[in-house]
PDB file of C-alpha atoms in Angstrom:
ATOM      1  CA  LEU A1393       0.000   0.000   0.000  1.00 78.00           C
ATOM      2  CA  LYS A1394       1.153   3.544  -0.768  1.00 82.00           C
ATOM      3  CA  GLY A1395       0.579   6.919   0.891  1.00 87.00           C
ATOM      4  CA  ALA A1396      -2.570   7.423   2.915  1.00 93.00           C
ATOM      5  CA  ASP A1397      -3.889   3.944   2.058  1.00 94.00           C
ATOM      6  CA  ARG A1398      -1.327   2.470   4.451  1.00 91.00           C
ATOM      7  CA  VAL A1399      -3.448   3.890   7.252  1.00 95.00           C
ATOM      8  CA  ARG A1400      -6.877   4.285   5.691  1.00 96.00           C
ATOM      9  CA  LYS A1401      -7.133   0.631   4.672  1.00 95.00           C
ATOM     10  CA  ARG A1402      -5.370  -0.764   7.770  1.00 94.00           C
ATOM     11  CA  PRO A1403      -6.099   1.587  10.718  1.00 95.00           C
ATOM     12  CA  GLY A1404      -5.917  -1.272  13.211  1.00 94.00           C
ATOM     13  CA  VAL A1405      -2.228  -1.785  12.415  1.00 92.00           C
ATOM     14  CA  ILE A1406      -1.409   1.777  13.492  1.00 91.00           C
ATOM     15  CA  PHE A1407      -4.046   2.539  16.130  1.00 94.00           C
ATOM     16  CA  GLY A1408      -4.711  -0.961  17.466  1.00 94.00           C
ATOM     17  CA  SER A1409      -8.336  -0.946  16.313  1.00 96.00           C
ATOM     18  CA  ASP A1410     -10.580   0.371  13.549  1.00 97.00           C
ATOM     19  CA  GLY A1411     -13.319   1.016  16.129  1.00 97.00           C
ATOM     20  CA  ILE A1412     -13.866   3.679  18.759  1.00 97.00           C
ATOM     21  CA  ASP A1413     -10.663   2.704  20.623  1.00 96.00           C
ATOM     22  CA  GLY A1414      -8.601   3.329  17.509  1.00 96.00           C
ATOM     23  CA  CYS A1415     -10.334   6.642  16.923  1.00 97.00           C
ATOM     24  CA  GLN A1416      -9.568   7.698  20.499  1.00 97.00           C
ATOM     25  CA  HIS A1417      -5.953   6.646  20.011  1.00 94.00           C
ATOM     26  CA  SER A1418      -5.710   8.903  16.959  1.00 96.00           C
ATOM     27  CA  ILE A1419      -7.005  11.838  18.997  1.00 96.00           C
ATOM     28  CA  PHE A1420      -4.401  11.269  21.698  1.00 94.00           C
ATOM     29  CA  GLU A1421      -1.663  11.375  19.065  1.00 92.00           C
ATOM     30  CA  ILE A1422      -2.530  15.003  18.274  1.00 94.00           C
ATOM     31  CA  LEU A1423      -2.811  15.859  21.951  1.00 95.00           C
ATOM     32  CA  SER A1424       0.532  14.210  22.743  1.00 91.00           C
ATOM     33  CA  ASN A1425       2.413  16.592  20.443  1.00 90.00           C
ATOM     34  CA  SER A1426       1.103  19.556  22.423  1.00 94.00           C
ATOM     35  CA  ILE A1427       1.949  17.851  25.707  1.00 93.00           C
ATOM     36  CA  ASP A1428       5.512  17.242  24.493  1.00 89.00           C
ATOM     37  CA  GLU A1429       5.896  20.966  23.831  1.00 91.00           C
ATOM     38  CA  ALA A1430       4.538  21.966  27.238  1.00 94.00           C
ATOM     39  CA  ARG A1431       6.675  19.371  29.033  1.00 89.00           C
ATOM     40  CA  ASP A1432       9.728  20.847  27.349  1.00 89.00           C
ATOM     41  CA  GLY A1433       8.788  24.260  28.725  1.00 92.00           C
ATOM     42  CA  TYR A1434       7.095  25.757  25.664  1.00 94.00           C
ATOM     43  CA  GLY A1435       3.634  26.939  26.662  1.00 95.00           C
ATOM     44  CA  ASN A1436       1.642  25.958  29.725  1.00 96.00           C
ATOM     45  CA  LYS A1437      -1.887  25.815  28.326  1.00 98.00           C
ATOM     46  CA  ILE A1438      -3.568  23.351  25.973  1.00 98.00           C
ATOM     47  CA  ILE A1439      -7.113  23.846  24.675  1.00 98.00           C
ATOM     48  CA  VAL A1440      -9.047  20.773  23.534  1.00 98.00           C
ATOM     49  CA  THR A1441     -12.428  21.185  21.835  1.00 98.00           C
ATOM     50  CA  ARG A1442     -15.013  18.511  21.074  1.00 98.00           C
ATOM     51  CA  PHE A1443     -17.523  19.695  18.479  1.00 98.00           C
ATOM     52  CA  ASN A1444     -20.981  18.163  18.189  1.00 96.00           C
ATOM     53  CA  ASP A1445     -20.311  17.036  14.599  1.00 97.00           C
ATOM     54  CA  ASN A1446     -17.603  14.602  15.840  1.00 97.00           C
ATOM     55  CA  SER A1447     -14.737  16.866  14.836  1.00 98.00           C
ATOM     56  CA  PHE A1448     -12.031  17.873  17.305  1.00 98.00           C
ATOM     57  CA  GLU A1449      -9.483  20.620  17.829  1.00 98.00           C
ATOM     58  CA  VAL A1450      -6.260  20.860  19.833  1.00 98.00           C
ATOM     59  CA  GLU A1451      -4.502  24.194  20.334  1.00 98.00           C
ATOM     60  CA  ASP A1452      -1.218  24.788  22.127  1.00 97.00           C
ATOM     61  CA  PHE A1453       1.097  27.732  22.674  1.00 97.00           C
ATOM     62  CA  GLY A1454       4.409  26.033  22.013  1.00 95.00           C
ATOM     63  CA  ARG A1455       6.974  26.855  19.351  1.00 94.00           C
ATOM     64  CA  GLY A1456       4.690  25.922  16.469  1.00 94.00           C
ATOM     65  CA  LEU A1457       5.004  22.795  14.358  1.00 91.00           C
ATOM     66  CA  PRO A1458       8.040  22.848  12.037  1.00 87.00           C
ATOM     67  CA  VAL A1459       6.890  23.900   8.576  1.00 87.00           C
ATOM     68  CA  ASP A1460       9.985  25.403   6.935  1.00 85.00           C
ATOM     69  CA  PHE A1461      12.435  23.752   4.530  1.00 84.00           C
ATOM     70  CA  ASN A1462      14.560  20.895   5.848  1.00 84.00           C
ATOM     71  CA  LYS A1463      17.944  20.915   4.122  1.00 86.00           C
ATOM     72  CA  THR A1464      18.862  17.474   5.440  1.00 85.00           C
ATOM     73  CA  GLU A1465      15.787  15.803   3.968  1.00 82.00           C
ATOM     74  CA  ASN A1466      15.506  18.232   1.023  1.00 87.00           C
ATOM     75  CA  ARG A1467      11.793  18.542   1.774  1.00 87.00           C
ATOM     76  CA  TYR A1468       9.549  20.869   3.725  1.00 86.00           C
ATOM     77  CA  ASN A1469       9.163  19.930   7.364  1.00 87.00           C
ATOM     78  CA  TRP A1470       5.371  20.139   7.138  1.00 90.00           C
ATOM     79  CA  GLU A1471       5.505  17.328   4.576  1.00 89.00           C
ATOM     80  CA  LEU A1472       7.559  15.206   6.964  1.00 87.00           C
ATOM     81  CA  VAL A1473       5.282  15.945   9.911  1.00 89.00           C
ATOM     82  CA  PHE A1474       1.920  15.493   8.181  1.00 91.00           C
ATOM     83  CA  CYS A1475       2.661  13.157   5.269  1.00 88.00           C
ATOM     84  CA  GLU A1476       5.590  10.894   6.205  1.00 82.00           C
ATOM     85  CA  LEU A1477       5.039   7.849   8.396  1.00 81.00           C
ATOM     86  CA  TYR A1478       7.985   7.044  10.674  1.00 68.00           C
ATOM     87  CA  ALA A1479       9.613  10.425  10.017  1.00 60.00           C
ATOM     88  CA  GLY A1480      10.050  10.949  13.761  1.00 54.00           C
ATOM     89  CA  GLY A1481       8.518  12.831  16.667  1.00 48.00           C
ATOM     90  CA  LYS A1482       9.692  16.296  17.675  1.00 51.00           C
ATOM     91  CA  PHE A1483      12.519  18.447  16.405  1.00 48.00           C
ATOM     92  CA  SER A1484      15.411  19.082  18.768  1.00 50.00           C
ATOM     93  CA  ASP A1485      16.599  22.650  19.357  1.00 49.00           C
ATOM     94  CA  ASP A1486      20.013  22.400  17.770  1.00 47.00           C
ATOM     95  CA  GLU A1487      19.435  20.019  14.857  1.00 45.00           C
ATOM     96  CA  GLU A1488      17.129  19.560  11.919  1.00 43.00           C
ATOM     97  CA  THR A1489      16.350  16.077  13.143  1.00 40.00           C
ATOM     98  CA  TYR A1490      13.544  14.654  15.235  1.00 38.00           C
ATOM     99  CA  ASP A1491      13.834  13.968  18.921  1.00 44.00           C
ATOM    100  CA  TYR A1492      11.726  12.587  21.793  1.00 43.00           C
ATOM    101  CA  SER A1493       7.982  12.116  21.414  1.00 47.00           C
ATOM    102  CA  LEU A1494       5.280  11.039  23.857  1.00 51.00           C
ATOM    103  CA  GLY A1495       3.190   9.483  21.100  1.00 49.00           C
ATOM    104  CA  LEU A1496       3.967   6.965  18.380  1.00 46.00           C
ATOM    105  CA  ASN A1497       7.384   8.467  17.474  1.00 46.00           C
ATOM    106  CA  GLY A1498       6.531   9.978  14.127  1.00 52.00           C
ATOM    107  CA  LEU A1499       3.493   7.891  13.311  1.00 70.00           C
ATOM    108  CA  GLY A1500       0.883   9.828  15.238  1.00 83.00           C
ATOM    109  CA  LEU A1501       0.256  13.143  13.506  1.00 91.00           C
ATOM    110  CA  CYS A1502       0.722  11.726  10.010  1.00 92.00           C
ATOM    111  CA  ALA A1503      -1.413   8.656  10.729  1.00 94.00           C
ATOM    112  CA  THR A1504      -4.197  10.797  12.191  1.00 96.00           C
ATOM    113  CA  GLN A1505      -4.052  13.112   9.189  1.00 96.00           C
ATOM    114  CA  TYR A1506      -4.248  10.125   6.837  1.00 96.00           C
ATOM    115  CA  SER A1507      -7.279   8.758   8.703  1.00 97.00           C
ATOM    116  CA  SER A1508      -9.211  12.041   8.698  1.00 98.00           C
ATOM    117  CA  GLU A1509     -12.062  13.254   6.523  1.00 98.00           C
ATOM    118  CA  TYR A1510     -10.307  16.631   6.697  1.00 98.00           C
ATOM    119  CA  MET A1511      -7.605  18.303   8.753  1.00 98.00           C
ATOM    120  CA  ASP A1512      -6.771  22.006   9.064  1.00 98.00           C
ATOM    121  CA  ALA A1513      -3.574  23.188  10.711  1.00 97.00           C
ATOM    122  CA  GLU A1514      -2.779  26.746  11.751  1.00 97.00           C
ATOM    123  CA  VAL A1515       0.779  27.424  12.894  1.00 97.00           C
ATOM    124  CA  TYR A1516       2.193  30.612  14.420  1.00 97.00           C
ATOM    125  CA  THR A1517       5.973  30.871  14.486  1.00 94.00           C
ATOM    126  CA  ASP A1518       8.735  33.381  13.672  1.00 91.00           C
ATOM    127  CA  GLY A1519       6.261  36.205  13.002  1.00 94.00           C
ATOM    128  CA  TYR A1520       4.269  34.254  10.435  1.00 95.00           C
ATOM    129  CA  LYS A1521       0.964  32.425  10.275  1.00 97.00           C
ATOM    130  CA  TYR A1522       0.884  29.214   8.248  1.00 96.00           C
ATOM    131  CA  ASN A1523      -2.189  27.299   7.074  1.00 97.00           C
ATOM    132  CA  ILE A1524      -2.340  23.783   5.669  1.00 96.00           C
ATOM    133  CA  HIS A1525      -5.455  21.872   4.577  1.00 97.00           C
ATOM    134  CA  PHE A1526      -5.886  18.132   3.973  1.00 97.00           C
ATOM    135  CA  GLU A1527      -8.760  16.039   2.693  1.00 98.00           C
ATOM    136  CA  LYS A1528      -8.790  12.240   3.096  1.00 97.00           C
ATOM    137  CA  GLY A1529      -5.023  12.121   3.479  1.00 95.00           C
ATOM    138  CA  GLU A1530      -4.158  14.468   0.618  1.00 95.00           C
ATOM    139  CA  ASN A1531      -2.879  18.017   0.867  1.00 95.00           C
ATOM    140  CA  VAL A1532      -5.056  20.601  -0.897  1.00 96.00           C
ATOM    141  CA  GLY A1533      -3.577  23.971  -1.777  1.00 94.00           C
ATOM    142  CA  GLY A1534      -0.074  23.594  -0.360  1.00 92.00           C
ATOM    143  CA  LEU A1535       1.313  25.754   2.425  1.00 93.00           C
ATOM    144  CA  LYS A1536      -0.132  29.248   2.855  1.00 95.00           C
ATOM    145  CA  LYS A1537       2.037  31.822   4.633  1.00 94.00           C
ATOM    146  CA  GLU A1538       1.324  35.357   5.793  1.00 96.00           C
ATOM    147  CA  GLU A1539       2.806  37.820   8.254  1.00 96.00           C
ATOM    148  CA  THR A1540       1.050  38.162  11.600  1.00 95.00           C
ATOM    149  CA  SER A1541       1.097  40.645  14.461  1.00 94.00           C
ATOM    150  CA  ARG A1542       0.266  37.900  16.955  1.00 93.00           C
ATOM    151  CA  LYS A1543       3.077  37.541  19.492  1.00 93.00           C
ATOM    152  CA  LYS A1544       2.210  34.090  20.819  1.00 94.00           C
ATOM    153  CA  THR A1545       3.524  31.112  18.919  1.00 96.00           C
ATOM    154  CA  GLY A1546       1.693  27.797  18.772  1.00 97.00           C
ATOM    155  CA  THR A1547      -0.289  25.288  16.753  1.00 97.00           C
ATOM    156  CA  ARG A1548      -4.014  24.733  16.273  1.00 98.00           C
ATOM    157  CA  ILE A1549      -5.249  21.591  14.540  1.00 98.00           C
ATOM    158  CA  ARG A1550      -8.881  20.799  13.759  1.00 98.00           C
ATOM    159  CA  TRP A1551      -9.879  17.576  12.092  1.00 98.00           C
ATOM    160  CA  LYS A1552     -12.670  15.056  11.722  1.00 98.00           C
ATOM    161  CA  PRO A1553     -11.930  11.320  11.896  1.00 98.00           C
ATOM    162  CA  ASP A1554     -13.209   9.640   8.755  1.00 98.00           C
ATOM    163  CA  ILE A1555     -16.146   7.244   9.158  1.00 98.00           C
ATOM    164  CA  GLU A1556     -14.783   5.477   6.075  1.00 97.00           C
ATOM    165  CA  VAL A1557     -11.692   4.583   8.124  1.00 98.00           C
ATOM    166  CA  PHE A1558     -13.135   4.005  11.610  1.00 98.00           C
ATOM    167  CA  THR A1559     -16.358   2.129  12.271  1.00 98.00           C
ATOM    168  CA  ASP A1560     -17.249   4.649  15.001  1.00 98.00           C
ATOM    169  CA  ILE A1561     -16.084   8.257  15.452  1.00 98.00           C
ATOM    170  CA  ALA A1562     -18.567   9.417  18.131  1.00 97.00           C
ATOM    171  CA  VAL A1563     -16.029   9.910  20.929  1.00 97.00           C
ATOM    172  CA  GLY A1564     -17.928  11.024  24.031  1.00 96.00           C
ATOM    173  CA  ARG A1565     -16.925  13.753  26.449  1.00 96.00           C
ATOM    174  CA  GLU A1566     -16.182  11.174  29.150  1.00 97.00           C
ATOM    175  CA  TYR A1567     -13.102  10.109  27.175  1.00 97.00           C
ATOM    176  CA  PHE A1568     -11.756  13.660  27.231  1.00 98.00           C
ATOM    177  CA  ASP A1569     -12.615  14.184  30.893  1.00 97.00           C
ATOM    178  CA  ASP A1570     -10.675  11.053  31.797  1.00 95.00           C
ATOM    179  CA  VAL A1571      -7.642  11.637  29.568  1.00 96.00           C
ATOM    180  CA  LEU A1572      -7.233  15.352  30.276  1.00 97.00           C
ATOM    181  CA  LYS A1573      -7.511  14.863  34.022  1.00 96.00           C
ATOM    182  CA  LYS A1574      -4.882  12.109  33.949  1.00 95.00           C
ATOM    183  CA  GLN A1575      -2.566  14.256  31.821  1.00 96.00           C
ATOM    184  CA  ALA A1576      -2.983  17.195  34.202  1.00 97.00           C
ATOM    185  CA  VAL A1577      -2.057  14.932  37.123  1.00 96.00           C
ATOM    186  CA  VAL A1578       1.283  13.868  35.651  1.00 94.00           C
ATOM    187  CA  ASN A1579       2.136  17.200  33.989  1.00 94.00           C
ATOM    188  CA  PRO A1580       2.233  19.749  36.845  1.00 94.00           C
ATOM    189  CA  ASN A1581       1.404  23.397  36.106  1.00 95.00           C
ATOM    190  CA  ILE A1582      -0.012  22.689  32.646  1.00 97.00           C
ATOM    191  CA  LEU A1583      -3.582  23.923  32.227  1.00 98.00           C
ATOM    192  CA  PHE A1584      -5.830  21.696  30.131  1.00 98.00           C
ATOM    193  CA  LEU A1585      -8.956  23.548  29.043  1.00 98.00           C
ATOM    194  CA  PHE A1586     -11.686  21.293  27.663  1.00 98.00           C
ATOM    195  CA  ARG A1587     -14.459  22.860  25.568  1.00 98.00           C
ATOM    196  CA  ASN A1588     -17.417  20.602  24.890  1.00 98.00           C
ATOM    197  CA  GLN A1589     -20.051  21.692  22.371  1.00 98.00           C
ATOM    198  CA  ASN A1590     -23.546  20.703  23.389  1.00 95.00           C
ATOM    199  CA  GLU A1591     -26.381  19.921  20.972  1.00 93.00           C
ATOM    200  CA  ASP A1592     -27.599  23.511  21.205  1.00 95.00           C
ATOM    201  CA  GLY A1593     -24.237  24.706  19.889  1.00 96.00           C
ATOM    202  CA  LYS A1594     -23.092  26.280  23.156  1.00 97.00           C
ATOM    203  CA  PHE A1595     -19.729  25.381  24.699  1.00 98.00           C
ATOM    204  CA  GLU A1596     -19.231  24.098  28.223  1.00 97.00           C
ATOM    205  CA  GLU A1597     -15.712  24.611  29.596  1.00 98.00           C
ATOM    206  CA  THR A1598     -13.832  22.541  32.162  1.00 98.00           C
ATOM    207  CA  GLU A1599     -10.306  23.207  33.460  1.00 98.00           C
ATOM    208  CA  TYR A1600      -7.841  20.585  34.646  1.00 98.00           C
ATOM    209  CA  ILE A1601      -4.667  21.645  36.426  1.00 98.00           C
ATOM    210  CA  TYR A1602      -2.614  20.198  39.299  1.00 97.00           C
ATOM    211  CA  ASN A1603       0.071  22.661  40.364  1.00 96.00           C
ATOM    212  CA  ASN A1604       1.803  20.049  42.506  1.00 96.00           C
ATOM    213  CA  GLY A1605       1.060  17.131  40.213  1.00 96.00           C
ATOM    214  CA  ILE A1606       0.567  13.756  41.820  1.00 97.00           C
ATOM    215  CA  VAL A1607       0.769  15.196  45.359  1.00 98.00           C
ATOM    216  CA  ASP A1608      -2.337  17.307  44.762  1.00 98.00           C
ATOM    217  CA  TYR A1609      -4.020  14.320  43.120  1.00 98.00           C
ATOM    218  CA  VAL A1610      -3.387  11.997  46.073  1.00 98.00           C
ATOM    219  CA  ASN A1611      -4.691  14.684  48.431  1.00 98.00           C
ATOM    220  CA  GLU A1612      -7.787  14.981  46.240  1.00 97.00           C
ATOM    221  CA  ILE A1613      -8.412  11.235  46.346  1.00 97.00           C
ATOM    222  CA  VAL A1614      -7.979  10.826  50.098  1.00 98.00           C
ATOM    223  CA  GLY A1615      -9.795  14.031  51.096  1.00 97.00           C
ATOM    224  CA  ASP A1616     -10.301  14.122  54.885  1.00 97.00           C
ATOM    225  CA  ASN A1617      -9.758  10.382  55.230  1.00 97.00           C
ATOM    226  CA  ALA A1618      -5.961  10.275  55.496  1.00 97.00           C
ATOM    227  CA  LEU A1619      -4.164   8.424  58.289  1.00 97.00           C
ATOM    228  CA  THR A1620      -0.841  10.058  57.325  1.00 95.00           C
ATOM    229  CA  THR A1621       0.340  13.123  55.454  1.00 96.00           C
ATOM    230  CA  VAL A1622       1.105  12.584  51.774  1.00 97.00           C
ATOM    231  CA  GLN A1623       4.667  11.372  51.241  1.00 98.00           C
ATOM    232  CA  TYR A1624       6.455  12.414  48.041  1.00 98.00           C
ATOM    233  CA  TRP A1625       9.700  11.107  46.600  1.00 96.00           C
ATOM    234  CA  GLN A1626      11.469  11.866  43.349  1.00 95.00           C
ATOM    235  CA  THR A1627      14.659  10.347  42.030  1.00 95.00           C
ATOM    236  CA  GLU A1628      16.643   9.723  38.856  1.00 94.00           C
ATOM    237  CA  ARG A1629      18.527   6.564  37.931  1.00 92.00           C
ATOM    238  CA  LYS A1630      20.388   5.169  34.948  1.00 92.00           C
ATOM    239  CA  GLY A1631      20.107   1.609  33.806  1.00 88.00           C
ATOM    240  CA  LYS A1632      19.872  -0.932  31.011  1.00 89.00           C
ATOM    241  CA  ASP A1633      17.205  -3.432  30.060  1.00 85.00           C
ATOM    242  CA  ARG A1634      20.006  -5.813  29.102  1.00 91.00           C
ATOM    243  CA  GLU A1635      23.816  -5.669  29.049  1.00 93.00           C
ATOM    244  CA  ASP A1636      23.949  -5.280  25.273  1.00 94.00           C
ATOM    245  CA  LYS A1637      21.287  -2.530  25.290  1.00 91.00           C
ATOM    246  CA  PRO A1638      22.064   1.205  25.538  1.00 89.00           C
ATOM    247  CA  GLU A1639      21.884   2.971  28.891  1.00 89.00           C
ATOM    248  CA  TYR A1640      18.958   5.304  29.534  1.00 86.00           C
ATOM    249  CA  LYS A1641      17.810   7.572  32.344  1.00 87.00           C
ATOM    250  CA  VAL A1642      14.632   7.116  34.353  1.00 86.00           C
ATOM    251  CA  LYS A1643      13.018   9.907  36.372  1.00 90.00           C
ATOM    252  CA  LEU A1644      10.553   8.566  38.916  1.00 92.00           C
ATOM    253  CA  SER A1645       8.053  10.417  41.087  1.00 95.00           C
ATOM    254  CA  VAL A1646       5.949   8.741  43.789  1.00 97.00           C
ATOM    255  CA  ALA A1647       3.229  10.095  46.090  1.00 98.00           C
ATOM    256  CA  PHE A1648       1.254   8.068  48.623  1.00 98.00           C
ATOM    257  CA  THR A1649      -0.660   8.072  51.865  1.00 98.00           C
ATOM    258  CA  PHE A1650      -2.705   5.637  53.937  1.00 97.00           C
ATOM    259  CA  SER A1651      -6.398   5.610  54.757  1.00 97.00           C
ATOM    260  CA  ASN A1652      -8.892   3.264  56.396  1.00 95.00           C
ATOM    261  CA  LYS A1653     -11.699   4.473  54.135  1.00 96.00           C
ATOM    262  CA  VAL A1654     -10.185   4.980  50.669  1.00 95.00           C
ATOM    263  CA  LYS A1655      -7.847   2.965  48.458  1.00 96.00           C
ATOM    264  CA  ASP A1656      -6.457   3.669  44.992  1.00 97.00           C
ATOM    265  CA  ILE A1657      -3.281   2.716  43.108  1.00 97.00           C
ATOM    266  CA  GLU A1658      -2.353   4.254  39.750  1.00 96.00           C
ATOM    267  CA  TYR A1659       0.762   4.019  37.587  1.00 96.00           C
ATOM    268  CA  TYR A1660       1.834   6.333  34.749  1.00 93.00           C
ATOM    269  CA  HIS A1661       4.687   5.996  32.274  1.00 89.00           C
ATOM    270  CA  ASN A1662       5.694   8.829  29.883  1.00 82.00           C
ATOM    271  CA  SER A1663       2.390  10.506  30.791  1.00 81.00           C
ATOM    272  CA  SER A1664       0.423   7.414  29.751  1.00 84.00           C
ATOM    273  CA  PHE A1665      -1.826   5.658  32.270  1.00 89.00           C
ATOM    274  CA  LEU A1666      -0.819   2.032  32.753  1.00 90.00           C
ATOM    275  CA  GLU A1667      -3.973  -0.027  33.018  1.00 87.00           C
ATOM    276  CA  HIS A1668      -1.825  -3.057  33.882  1.00 88.00           C
ATOM    277  CA  GLY A1669       0.879  -2.018  36.322  1.00 87.00           C
ATOM    278  CA  GLY A1670       3.848  -3.862  34.850  1.00 88.00           C
ATOM    279  CA  SER A1671       7.239  -3.250  36.444  1.00 88.00           C
ATOM    280  CA  PRO A1672       6.050  -0.309  38.624  1.00 92.00           C
ATOM    281  CA  GLU A1673       3.483  -2.640  40.210  1.00 95.00           C
ATOM    282  CA  THR A1674       6.131  -5.284  40.849  1.00 94.00           C
ATOM    283  CA  ALA A1675       8.387  -2.695  42.475  1.00 93.00           C
ATOM    284  CA  LEU A1676       5.552  -1.319  44.618  1.00 96.00           C
ATOM    285  CA  LYS A1677       4.614  -4.747  45.970  1.00 96.00           C
ATOM    286  CA  LYS A1678       8.173  -5.744  46.799  1.00 97.00           C
ATOM    287  CA  ALA A1679       9.101  -2.427  48.389  1.00 96.00           C
ATOM    288  CA  PHE A1680       6.064  -1.910  50.612  1.00 96.00           C
ATOM    289  CA  VAL A1681       5.852  -5.514  51.792  1.00 97.00           C
ATOM    290  CA  ALA A1682       9.585  -5.684  52.550  1.00 97.00           C
ATOM    291  CA  GLN A1683       9.697  -2.383  54.440  1.00 97.00           C
ATOM    292  CA  ILE A1684       6.546  -2.872  56.484  1.00 96.00           C
ATOM    293  CA  ASP A1685       7.399  -6.497  57.234  1.00 97.00           C
ATOM    294  CA  SER A1686      10.845  -5.391  58.416  1.00 97.00           C
ATOM    295  CA  PHE A1687       9.311  -2.701  60.627  1.00 97.00           C
ATOM    296  CA  ILE A1688       6.889  -5.176  62.220  1.00 97.00           C
ATOM    297  CA  LYS A1689       9.672  -7.703  62.902  1.00 96.00           C
ATOM    298  CA  ASN A1690      12.120  -5.146  64.292  1.00 97.00           C
ATOM    299  CA  ASN A1691       9.491  -3.842  66.695  1.00 97.00           C
ATOM    300  CA  GLY A1692       8.236  -7.269  67.765  1.00 96.00           C
ATOM    301  CA  LYS A1693       4.717  -6.634  66.529  1.00 96.00           C
ATOM    302  CA  TYR A1694       4.016 -10.056  65.022  1.00 96.00           C
ATOM    303  CA  ASN A1695       2.049 -12.395  67.302  1.00 95.00           C
ATOM    304  CA  LYS A1696       3.453 -15.870  67.880  1.00 93.00           C
ATOM    305  CA  GLY A1697       2.770 -18.054  64.849  1.00 92.00           C
ATOM    306  CA  GLU A1698       1.410 -15.177  62.834  1.00 94.00           C
ATOM    307  CA  SER A1699       2.354 -15.220  59.144  1.00 94.00           C
ATOM    308  CA  SER A1700       4.157 -12.344  57.465  1.00 95.00           C
ATOM    309  CA  ILE A1701       2.052  -9.667  55.795  1.00 95.00           C
ATOM    310  CA  LYS A1702       1.091  -9.914  52.146  1.00 96.00           C
ATOM    311  CA  PHE A1703       0.558  -7.068  49.693  1.00 96.00           C
ATOM    312  CA  GLN A1704      -3.200  -7.566  49.979  1.00 95.00           C
ATOM    313  CA  ASP A1705      -2.881  -6.394  53.600  1.00 94.00           C
ATOM    314  CA  VAL A1706      -1.100  -3.233  52.484  1.00 95.00           C
ATOM    315  CA  GLU A1707      -3.205  -2.248  49.462  1.00 94.00           C
ATOM    316  CA  GLU A1708      -6.460  -2.177  51.446  1.00 94.00           C
ATOM    317  CA  SER A1709      -5.310   1.113  53.028  1.00 96.00           C
ATOM    318  CA  LEU A1710      -2.990   2.538  50.357  1.00 97.00           C
ATOM    319  CA  ILE A1711      -3.435   5.512  48.026  1.00 98.00           C
ATOM    320  CA  PHE A1712      -0.423   5.467  45.701  1.00 98.00           C
ATOM    321  CA  VAL A1713       0.458   7.193  42.409  1.00 97.00           C
ATOM    322  CA  SER A1714       3.727   6.814  40.499  1.00 96.00           C
ATOM    323  CA  SER A1715       4.880   8.617  37.379  1.00 94.00           C
TER     324      SER A1715
END
């Protein structure tokens, strides 16, 4: 398959499904680009709009998507970003090459564009406003450029998932409420503004922001039911998955407290919620059981013949979030 057909005829290969889950995945790919910018310190507000015709819009105030000419690739960067699968994620500051991305590492924006009925992009950068329009994976009209007096840089993308690609494109507001709240939790000081258009055409706005990230979130969950103050730890480590693999750095944040009325455990990785805990869950179980078991033994708190605690004993009173 060539061009847009690689996605339009096989959306499940890219998005994991051709149903509503795949459609939601495509939406997150656009959102993730804006989150990457904000995480890197470019803009602290992201506006997400759900229109009642099943189209969506994401606006950020970052540096603006790269649209100029790329000497290395001998092509315009907007072509790489919107029309080239596997081109990469984000541009680094000092090179004309792509760098880290929260999403599918170069697949996301292009794949979502390919799977759309239409997509309009508006980019503000370097004193210019750029507009690009796509229909069913094809660019229409090229790149339009004009000078602008607007000082803020950023990117605004509006698109409609194509019902010819996905079997269902009616993504409800509950999806956005869930995703935007989770992203606010693990991206401190970034304001997520959600605008939901009702059937009467009016917009209802909801803000999500956690200035202290997971600490504020744990406090929110436990409310007045805490047995301890919220504990917060952050650390960085380097490691390898295997001896022959390259070394990488991990930055880990953890917040937790105990309660006899509330329990909740959540894990996040690269801003993504982990439905199945994986290695963070393994670490949590080993660490809490070992430390509490050691405390009980050292203080002679086990009754004679009593078995050591299990994680089930701990999790009944634990509110824990890791990122």
